[in-house]
CSV table of C-alpha atoms in Angstrom, one decimal:
chain,number,residue,atom,x,y,z
A,1,UNK,CA,-5.4,7.9,-4.4
A,2,UNK,CA,-5.2,4.2,-3.7
A,3,UNK,CA,-8.4,2.4,-2.4
A,4,UNK,CA,-8.0,0.8,1.0
A,5,UNK,CA,-10.9,-1.5,1.7
A,6,UNK,CA,-14.4,-1.5,0.4
A,7,UNK,CA,-15.8,1.0,2.8
A,8,UNK,CA,-13.1,3.7,2.3
A,9,UNK,CA,-14.4,6.5,0.1
A,10,UNK,CA,-11.9,9.3,0.9
A,11,UNK,CA,-8.3,9.6,2.3
A,12,UNK,CA,-6.5,12.6,3.8
A,13,UNK,CA,-3.0,13.5,2.6
A,14,UNK,CA,-0.9,14.0,5.7
A,15,UNK,CA,2.6,14.7,4.3
A,16,UNK,CA,4.4,15.0,1.0
A,17,UNK,CA,7.9,13.7,0.9
A,18,UNK,CA,8.6,14.9,-2.6
A,19,UNK,CA,8.1,18.3,-4.2
A,20,UNK,CA,6.9,19.2,-7.6
A,21,UNK,CA,9.8,19.1,-10.0
A,22,UNK,CA,11.9,16.6,-8.1
A,23,UNK,CA,13.2,13.4,-9.6
A,24,UNK,CA,11.8,10.2,-8.1
A,25,UNK,CA,12.8,6.6,-8.4
A,26,UNK,CA,10.7,3.5,-8.1
A,27,UNK,CA,10.1,2.8,-4.4
A,28,UNK,CA,10.8,6.4,-3.2
A,29,UNK,CA,8.3,7.6,-0.6
A,30,UNK,CA,5.9,10.0,-2.2
A,31,UNK,CA,3.3,10.8,0.4
A,32,UNK,CA,1.6,9.6,3.6
A,33,UNK,CA,-2.2,9.5,3.8
A,34,UNK,CA,-4.9,8.4,6.3
A,35,UNK,CA,-8.2,6.6,6.1
A,36,UNK,CA,-10.7,6.5,9.0
A,37,UNK,CA,-8.9,3.4,10.2
A,38,UNK,CA,-5.2,3.7,9.6
A,39,UNK,CA,-2.3,5.6,8.0
A,40,UNK,CA,-0.3,4.5,4.9
A,41,UNK,CA,2.6,5.5,2.8
A,42,UNK,CA,2.5,5.7,-1.0
A,43,UNK,CA,5.7,4.8,-2.9
A,44,UNK,CA,6.6,5.9,-6.4
A,45,UNK,CA,5.6,3.2,-8.9
A,46,UNK,CA,8.1,4.5,-11.6
A,47,UNK,CA,11.2,6.5,-12.3
A,48,UNK,CA,10.8,10.0,-13.5
A,49,UNK,CA,10.0,13.6,-12.4
A,50,UNK,CA,7.1,14.6,-10.2
A,51,UNK,CA,5.6,16.9,-12.8
A,52,UNK,CA,2.6,18.0,-10.9
A,53,UNK,CA,0.9,17.7,-7.5
A,54,UNK,CA,-2.9,18.3,-7.4
A,55,UNK,CA,-3.5,18.2,-3.6
A,56,UNK,CA,-1.7,19.6,-0.6
A,57,UNK,CA,-1.2,18.3,2.9
A,58,UNK,CA,-4.5,18.1,4.9
A,59,UNK,CA,-6.6,17.8,1.7
A,60,UNK,CA,-9.3,15.1,1.7
A,61,UNK,CA,-9.2,13.2,-1.6
A,62,UNK,CA,-11.7,10.7,-3.0
A,63,UNK,CA,-10.2,7.3,-3.7
A,64,UNK,CA,-9.1,6.6,-7.3
A,65,UNK,CA,-8.6,10.3,-8.0
A,66,UNK,CA,-5.3,11.5,-9.4
A,67,UNK,CA,-3.1,13.2,-6.8
A,68,UNK,CA,0.0,13.7,-8.8
A,69,UNK,CA,1.7,12.9,-12.1
A,70,UNK,CA,5.1,11.3,-12.7
A,71,UNK,CA,6.6,11.6,-16.2
A,72,UNK,CA,9.4,13.0,-18.3
A,73,UNK,CA,10.5,16.6,-18.4
A,74,UNK,CA,8.4,18.8,-20.6
A,75,UNK,CA,5.4,16.5,-20.7
A,76,UNK,CA,1.9,18.0,-20.1
A,77,UNK,CA,-0.2,17.1,-17.1
A,78,UNK,CA,-3.3,19.1,-17.8
A,79,UNK,CA,-5.3,16.0,-18.8
A,80,UNK,CA,-4.6,14.4,-15.5
A,81,UNK,CA,-5.7,17.4,-13.3
A,82,UNK,CA,-8.9,16.5,-11.5
A,83,UNK,CA,-10.0,20.2,-11.6
A,84,UNK,CA,-9.7,20.2,-15.4
A,85,UNK,CA,-11.6,17.0,-16.0
A,86,UNK,CA,-15.3,17.5,-16.8
A,87,UNK,CA,-18.2,15.8,-18.4
A,88,UNK,CA,-17.7,17.7,-21.6
A,89,UNK,CA,-17.1,16.6,-25.0
A,90,UNK,CA,-16.6,13.0,-25.6
A,91,UNK,CA,-15.7,14.2,-29.1
A,92,UNK,CA,-12.8,16.2,-27.8
A,93,UNK,CA,-11.5,13.2,-25.9
A,94,UNK,CA,-11.8,11.0,-28.9
A,95,UNK,CA,-9.9,13.4,-31.1
A,96,UNK,CA,-7.0,14.0,-28.7
A,97,UNK,CA,-4.2,11.6,-28.2
A,98,UNK,CA,-3.4,9.9,-24.9
A,99,UNK,CA,-1.3,12.1,-22.6
A,100,UNK,CA,2.4,11.7,-23.0
A,101,UNK,CA,3.2,11.5,-19.3
A,102,UNK,CA,4.2,7.9,-18.8
A,103,UNK,CA,2.9,7.5,-15.3
A,104,UNK,CA,-0.1,9.0,-13.4
A,105,UNK,CA,-1.1,7.9,-9.9
A,106,UNK,CA,-4.5,6.3,-10.6
A,107,UNK,CA,-7.3,7.7,-12.7
A,108,UNK,CA,-11.1,8.1,-12.5
A,109,UNK,CA,-14.1,8.6,-14.8
A,110,UNK,CA,-14.9,12.2,-15.7
A,111,UNK,CA,-18.5,11.6,-14.6
A,112,UNK,CA,-17.5,10.9,-11.0
A,113,UNK,CA,-15.0,13.8,-10.9
A,114,UNK,CA,-17.6,16.4,-12.0
A,115,UNK,CA,-19.5,15.6,-8.8
A,116,UNK,CA,-16.5,15.3,-6.5
A,117,UNK,CA,-14.8,18.5,-7.6
A,118,UNK,CA,-17.7,20.8,-8.6
A,119,UNK,CA,-17.0,24.4,-7.4
A,120,UNK,CA,-19.1,27.5,-7.3
A,121,UNK,CA,-18.6,29.9,-10.2
A,122,UNK,CA,-16.6,32.6,-8.5
A,123,UNK,CA,-13.1,34.0,-8.4
A,124,UNK,CA,-12.2,32.3,-5.1
A,125,UNK,CA,-10.7,28.9,-5.7
A,126,UNK,CA,-10.8,26.8,-2.4
A,127,UNK,CA,-10.9,23.1,-1.7
A,128,UNK,CA,-14.1,21.8,0.0
A,129,UNK,CA,-12.1,20.7,3.0
A,130,UNK,CA,-10.4,24.1,3.3
A,131,UNK,CA,-13.8,25.9,3.0
A,132,UNK,CA,-15.3,23.8,5.7
A,133,UNK,CA,-12.4,24.5,8.0
A,134,UNK,CA,-12.6,28.2,7.4
A,135,UNK,CA,-16.4,28.3,7.9
A,136,UNK,CA,-16.1,26.3,11.1
A,137,UNK,CA,-13.5,28.7,12.5
A,138,UNK,CA,-15.3,31.8,11.3
A,139,UNK,CA,-12.3,32.7,9.1
A,140,UNK,CA,-12.8,35.0,6.1
A,141,UNK,CA,-10.8,33.3,3.3
A,142,UNK,CA,-11.7,35.8,0.5
A,143,UNK,CA,-8.4,37.6,1.0
A,144,UNK,CA,-6.1,34.6,1.3
A,145,UNK,CA,-3.7,33.7,-1.4
A,146,UNK,CA,-3.8,29.9,-2.1
A,147,UNK,CA,-0.7,27.8,-2.3
A,148,UNK,CA,-2.5,24.9,-4.2
A,149,UNK,CA,-2.7,24.3,-7.9
A,150,UNK,CA,-3.7,27.4,-9.9
A,151,UNK,CA,-3.8,29.4,-6.7
A,152,UNK,CA,-6.3,27.2,-5.0
A,153,UNK,CA,-6.8,27.7,-1.3
A,154,UNK,CA,-6.1,24.4,0.5
A,155,UNK,CA,-6.4,23.3,4.1
A,156,UNK,CA,-2.8,24.1,4.8
A,157,UNK,CA,-3.5,27.7,4.0
A,158,UNK,CA,-6.4,27.8,6.4
A,159,UNK,CA,-4.3,26.2,9.1
A,160,UNK,CA,-1.5,28.8,8.6
A,161,UNK,CA,-4.1,31.6,8.8
A,162,UNK,CA,-5.5,30.2,12.0
A,163,UNK,CA,-2.0,29.9,13.6
A,164,UNK,CA,-1.1,33.4,12.7
A,165,UNK,CA,0.8,32.9,9.4
A,166,UNK,CA,-1.4,34.8,7.0
A,167,UNK,CA,-0.8,35.1,3.3
A,168,UNK,CA,-3.2,37.6,1.7
A,169,UNK,CA,-3.7,38.6,-1.9
A,170,UNK,CA,-2.3,42.0,-1.2
A,171,UNK,CA,0.5,41.5,1.2
A,172,UNK,CA,1.9,38.9,3.6
A,173,UNK,CA,3.1,39.2,7.2
A,174,UNK,CA,3.8,36.9,10.1
A,175,UNK,CA,3.6,37.3,13.8
A,176,UNK,CA,4.1,35.0,16.8
A,177,UNK,CA,0.8,33.4,17.8
A,178,UNK,CA,-0.1,32.8,21.4
A,179,UNK,CA,-1.0,29.2,20.7
A,180,UNK,CA,-1.3,26.8,17.8
A,181,UNK,CA,-4.3,24.8,16.8
A,182,UNK,CA,-4.7,22.0,14.2
A,183,UNK,CA,-7.4,19.5,13.3
A,184,UNK,CA,-7.2,16.0,14.6
A,185,UNK,CA,-5.8,13.4,12.2
A,186,UNK,CA,-8.1,10.6,11.2
A,187,UNK,CA,-6.0,8.1,13.2
A,188,UNK,CA,-6.1,10.3,16.4
A,189,UNK,CA,-9.9,10.7,16.0
A,190,UNK,CA,-10.2,6.9,15.7
A,191,UNK,CA,-8.0,6.3,18.8
A,192,UNK,CA,-9.9,8.9,20.8
A,193,UNK,CA,-13.3,7.4,19.9
A,194,UNK,CA,-12.1,3.8,20.6
A,195,UNK,CA,-10.5,4.6,23.9
A,196,UNK,CA,-13.5,6.6,25.1
A,197,UNK,CA,-16.0,3.9,24.0
A,198,UNK,CA,-13.9,1.3,25.7
A,199,UNK,CA,-14.0,3.0,29.1
A,200,UNK,CA,-17.6,4.1,28.7
A,201,UNK,CA,-19.0,0.8,27.6
A,202,UNK,CA,-17.2,-1.8,29.7
A,203,UNK,CA,-16.4,-2.5,33.4
A,204,UNK,CA,-12.6,-2.4,33.4
A,205,UNK,CA,-10.4,-3.4,36.3
A,206,UNK,CA,-6.7,-3.9,36.5
A,207,UNK,CA,-4.6,-6.3,38.5
A,208,UNK,CA,-0.8,-5.9,38.9
A,209,UNK,CA,1.7,-8.7,39.4
A,210,UNK,CA,5.5,-9.2,38.9
A,211,UNK,CA,7.4,-12.2,37.5
A,212,UNK,CA,11.0,-13.4,38.0
A,213,UNK,CA,12.7,-13.0,34.6
A,214,UNK,CA,16.0,-14.6,35.3
A,215,UNK,CA,15.4,-17.4,32.8
A,216,UNK,CA,14.1,-14.9,30.2
A,217,UNK,CA,17.3,-12.8,30.6
A,218,UNK,CA,19.4,-15.9,30.4
A,219,UNK,CA,17.7,-17.0,27.2
A,220,UNK,CA,18.2,-13.5,25.8
A,221,UNK,CA,21.9,-13.6,26.4
A,222,UNK,CA,22.1,-17.0,24.6
A,223,UNK,CA,20.3,-15.5,21.6
A,224,UNK,CA,22.6,-12.5,21.5
A,225,UNK,CA,25.6,-14.8,21.7
A,226,UNK,CA,24.3,-16.8,18.7
A,227,UNK,CA,23.6,-13.7,16.7
A,228,UNK,CA,27.2,-12.6,17.0
A,229,UNK,CA,28.3,-15.7,15.2
A,230,UNK,CA,25.3,-16.6,13.1
A,231,UNK,CA,23.6,-13.7,11.3
A,232,UNK,CA,20.7,-16.1,10.2
A,233,UNK,CA,19.7,-16.6,13.8
A,234,UNK,CA,16.3,-15.1,14.6
A,235,UNK,CA,16.6,-12.2,17.0
A,236,UNK,CA,14.1,-13.2,19.6
A,237,UNK,CA,13.4,-10.4,22.1
A,238,UNK,CA,12.1,-10.4,25.6
A,239,UNK,CA,8.8,-9.2,24.3
A,240,UNK,CA,8.6,-12.1,22.0
A,241,UNK,CA,9.2,-14.5,24.9
A,242,UNK,CA,6.5,-12.7,27.0
A,243,UNK,CA,4.0,-13.0,24.2
A,244,UNK,CA,4.8,-16.7,23.9
A,245,UNK,CA,4.1,-17.1,27.6
A,246,UNK,CA,0.8,-15.1,27.3
A,247,UNK,CA,-0.3,-17.4,24.5
A,248,UNK,CA,0.4,-20.5,26.6
A,249,UNK,CA,-1.6,-19.0,29.5
A,250,UNK,CA,-4.5,-18.1,27.2
A,251,UNK,CA,-4.6,-21.8,26.1
A,252,UNK,CA,-5.2,-22.7,29.7
A,253,UNK,CA,-7.7,-19.9,30.4
A,254,UNK,CA,-9.7,-19.6,27.2
A,255,UNK,CA,-12.3,-17.3,28.9
A,256,UNK,CA,-9.7,-14.6,28.5
A,257,UNK,CA,-9.3,-15.4,24.8
A,258,UNK,CA,-12.8,-14.1,24.1
A,259,UNK,CA,-15.0,-11.3,22.8
A,260,UNK,CA,-17.8,-9.9,24.9
A,261,UNK,CA,-20.8,-9.1,22.7
A,262,UNK,CA,-23.4,-7.7,25.1
A,263,UNK,CA,-25.7,-10.7,25.1
A,264,UNK,CA,-23.1,-13.5,24.5
A,265,UNK,CA,-19.4,-14.3,24.8
A,266,UNK,CA,-17.5,-15.6,21.9
A,267,UNK,CA,-14.6,-17.8,23.0
A,268,UNK,CA,-11.9,-18.6,20.4
A,269,UNK,CA,-10.1,-21.9,20.1
A,270,UNK,CA,-7.0,-20.3,18.7
A,271,UNK,CA,-5.1,-17.2,19.8
A,272,UNK,CA,-5.1,-14.2,17.4
A,273,UNK,CA,-2.6,-12.0,19.2
A,274,UNK,CA,-2.8,-8.2,19.0
A,275,UNK,CA,0.4,-6.2,19.7
A,276,UNK,CA,0.2,-2.4,20.4
A,277,UNK,CA,2.6,-0.5,18.2
A,278,UNK,CA,3.6,3.1,18.7
A,279,UNK,CA,4.0,4.9,15.3
A,280,UNK,CA,4.5,8.5,14.3
A,281,UNK,CA,0.8,8.5,13.3
A,282,UNK,CA,-0.5,7.1,16.5
A,283,UNK,CA,-1.2,3.9,18.3
A,284,UNK,CA,-2.0,0.9,16.0
A,285,UNK,CA,-2.8,-2.6,17.1
A,286,UNK,CA,-2.0,-5.2,14.4
A,287,UNK,CA,-2.9,-8.9,14.7
A,288,UNK,CA,-0.8,-12.0,14.4
A,289,UNK,CA,-3.4,-14.5,13.2
A,290,UNK,CA,-3.3,-18.1,14.6
A,291,UNK,CA,-0.4,-17.1,16.9
A,292,UNK,CA,-1.0,-20.2,19.0
A,293,UNK,CA,0.0,-22.4,16.1
A,294,UNK,CA,3.5,-20.8,15.9
A,295,UNK,CA,6.7,-21.9,17.6
A,296,UNK,CA,8.8,-19.2,19.3
A,297,UNK,CA,11.0,-18.4,16.2
A,298,UNK,CA,8.0,-18.1,13.8
A,299,UNK,CA,6.1,-16.0,16.4
A,300,UNK,CA,9.0,-13.6,16.7
A,301,UNK,CA,9.2,-13.3,12.9
A,302,UNK,CA,5.5,-12.6,12.6
A,303,UNK,CA,5.5,-10.0,15.4
A,304,UNK,CA,8.4,-8.1,13.8
A,305,UNK,CA,6.7,-8.3,10.4
A,306,UNK,CA,3.4,-6.6,11.6
A,307,UNK,CA,5.3,-4.0,13.6
A,308,UNK,CA,7.4,-3.1,10.5
A,309,UNK,CA,4.3,-3.0,8.3
A,310,UNK,CA,2.6,-0.6,10.8
A,311,UNK,CA,5.6,1.7,10.9
A,312,UNK,CA,5.9,1.8,7.1
A,313,UNK,CA,2.2,2.4,6.8
A,314,UNK,CA,1.4,-0.6,4.6
A,315,UNK,CA,-0.3,-2.9,7.2
A,316,UNK,CA,-3.3,-4.9,5.9
A,317,UNK,CA,-6.4,-2.9,7.1
A,318,UNK,CA,-8.1,-6.2,8.1
A,319,UNK,CA,-5.4,-6.9,10.6
A,320,UNK,CA,-5.9,-3.7,12.6
A,321,UNK,CA,-9.6,-4.2,13.2
A,322,UNK,CA,-10.3,-4.6,16.9
A,323,UNK,CA,-12.2,-7.8,16.1
A,324,UNK,CA,-9.2,-9.3,14.4
A,325,UNK,CA,-7.4,-10.0,17.8
A,326,UNK,CA,-8.6,-12.1,20.6
A,327,UNK,CA,-6.2,-10.7,23.2
A,328,UNK,CA,-3.7,-7.8,23.1
A,329,UNK,CA,-0.3,-7.2,24.6
A,330,UNK,CA,1.0,-3.6,25.2
A,331,UNK,CA,4.7,-3.3,26.2
A,332,UNK,CA,6.0,-0.1,27.7
A,333,UNK,CA,8.9,-1.6,29.4
A,334,UNK,CA,11.5,-0.1,27.1
A,335,UNK,CA,10.4,3.4,28.3
A,336,UNK,CA,10.9,2.5,32.0
A,337,UNK,CA,7.2,2.3,32.9
A,338,UNK,CA,6.9,0.4,36.2
A,339,UNK,CA,3.1,0.1,36.3
A,340,UNK,CA,0.2,1.3,34.1
A,341,UNK,CA,-3.5,0.6,33.3
A,342,UNK,CA,-3.9,-0.5,29.7
A,343,UNK,CA,-7.3,0.1,28.0
A,344,UNK,CA,-9.1,-2.9,26.5
A,345,UNK,CA,-9.5,-3.0,22.8
A,346,UNK,CA,-13.2,-3.9,22.7
A,347,UNK,CA,-14.8,-6.4,22.1
A,348,UNK,CA,-11.8,-8.2,23.5
A,349,UNK,CA,-12.1,-8.9,27.2
A,350,UNK,CA,-8.5,-8.4,28.3
A,351,UNK,CA,-5.2,-6.7,27.6
A,352,UNK,CA,-1.8,-7.3,29.2
A,353,UNK,CA,0.5,-4.4,30.0
A,354,UNK,CA,4.1,-5.4,30.1
A,355,UNK,CA,6.3,-3.1,32.3
A,356,UNK,CA,10.0,-2.5,32.9
A,357,UNK,CA,12.3,-4.9,34.7
A,358,UNK,CA,13.3,-3.9,38.3
A,359,UNK,CA,15.8,-5.6,40.6
A,360,UNK,CA,14.1,-6.3,43.9
A,361,UNK,CA,15.4,-7.9,47.1
A,362,UNK,CA,14.5,-11.6,47.5
A,363,UNK,CA,15.2,-14.6,49.6
A,364,UNK,CA,17.7,-16.7,47.7
A,365,UNK,CA,17.5,-19.6,50.2
A,366,UNK,CA,19.3,-20.5,53.4
A,367,UNK,CA,18.5,-17.1,54.7
A,368,UNK,CA,20.6,-15.4,52.0
A,369,UNK,CA,19.1,-12.4,50.4
A,370,UNK,CA,20.0,-10.9,47.0
A,371,UNK,CA,18.5,-8.9,44.2
A,372,UNK,CA,16.3,-10.6,41.6
A,373,UNK,CA,15.0,-9.0,38.3
A,374,UNK,CA,11.2,-8.8,38.2
A,375,UNK,CA,9.1,-7.7,35.2
A,376,UNK,CA,5.8,-5.9,35.9
A,377,UNK,CA,2.6,-7.3,34.5
A,378,UNK,CA,-0.6,-5.3,34.4
A,379,UNK,CA,-3.8,-7.1,33.4
A,380,UNK,CA,-6.9,-5.1,32.5
A,381,UNK,CA,-10.0,-7.2,32.1
A,382,UNK,CA,-13.7,-6.6,31.5
A,383,UNK,CA,-15.5,-7.5,34.7
A,384,UNK,CA,-18.7,-8.1,32.6
A,385,UNK,CA,-17.0,-11.2,31.1
A,386,UNK,CA,-14.5,-12.3,33.7
A,387,UNK,CA,-14.6,-12.2,37.5
A,388,UNK,CA,-11.7,-11.2,39.7
A,389,UNK,CA,-10.8,-14.7,40.8
A,390,UNK,CA,-10.4,-16.2,37.3
A,391,UNK,CA,-8.6,-13.0,36.1
A,392,UNK,CA,-6.1,-13.3,39.0
A,393,UNK,CA,-5.5,-17.0,38.2
A,394,UNK,CA,-5.0,-16.1,34.5
A,395,UNK,CA,-2.4,-13.4,35.4
A,396,UNK,CA,-0.8,-15.9,37.8
A,397,UNK,CA,-0.5,-18.4,35.0
A,398,UNK,CA,1.3,-15.8,32.8
A,399,UNK,CA,3.7,-15.2,35.7
A,400,UNK,CA,4.3,-19.0,36.1
A,401,UNK,CA,4.9,-19.4,32.4
A,402,UNK,CA,7.5,-16.6,32.4
A,403,UNK,CA,9.2,-18.1,35.5
A,404,UNK,CA,9.2,-21.6,34.0
A,405,UNK,CA,10.5,-20.4,30.6
A,406,UNK,CA,13.4,-22.3,29.1
A,407,UNK,CA,15.2,-21.8,25.8
């Protein structure tokens, strides 16, 4: 189990993409796992066969502990199994040769494993996480048949039992349950905690405004036209342009480019832009550092880079800390959202919600009326740090930047 940051001690396996006995190639997706801060994917470091899998989905695993073994057909994996490693006999380990499996995913000292995987001396083999889940729900696990290594009961077995899919040591049967229930993922717990703390510990207010996006749409058409003839052209999106305009507005209103720290306000000289990304694992907000130093093309590249890293699960954990960004943009326009109230990512003092584009009637001049495309802008700000007047002027500046945009 890879180590993600100095403070991470355990990770939870959320999904296996390969089964025991399957062939794998370098770069193949093996499994997804979560820390208390983010979710990641683990790729195969070598070619071979997935000889053994020591933990199931939902199991909590200490970092640097073997989770599986990749090797050649017929090779033994016993020496890599965390349940088999003990403090015993340094003489035995000296006498035996190194295992023949040519790749194991990480390893640890036997001394540490004896503490991490000590189990009571009884016939029921159950993982610590599964045992806690069963005890919390009042479930008798003594009759369950485990699907883990060597018949070990894992968290997935407990979840199945709770949802009505019971596998016992004597017989198995299924029935349709009235409802399903499953534990929250680490990412969902983090999102819930952060959102609740944000609304509970700040004075949030949202202003709504719309901006004429004819110039943005015109620029987008030019970019798409260039893309058809030049594949090396950077595909700059409307969201990239809006983010560019937000950065320019933040440079004029630095009070919005700040962190509120209870007894003081930290105002930043450069914009470190956070961008809300919807992933299968939940909402993640990565940061483009020093975004105010980038031109539009480089900003577009960086925004796409962090979004792809989040969706793949290999984003740098330091870039998704709430303190990494100085201001955040959340775009729901692609889903047709006309107006919403984004929640501030504390200790930041503001977040901009970008909404869908709607054609509205407008005076085109000379008493001629037509329809003009407007994009919705929803600014949520912390009233402890910014008053309504400056917040309105800041939102107006974003509007002006969008309407004055030229490409």
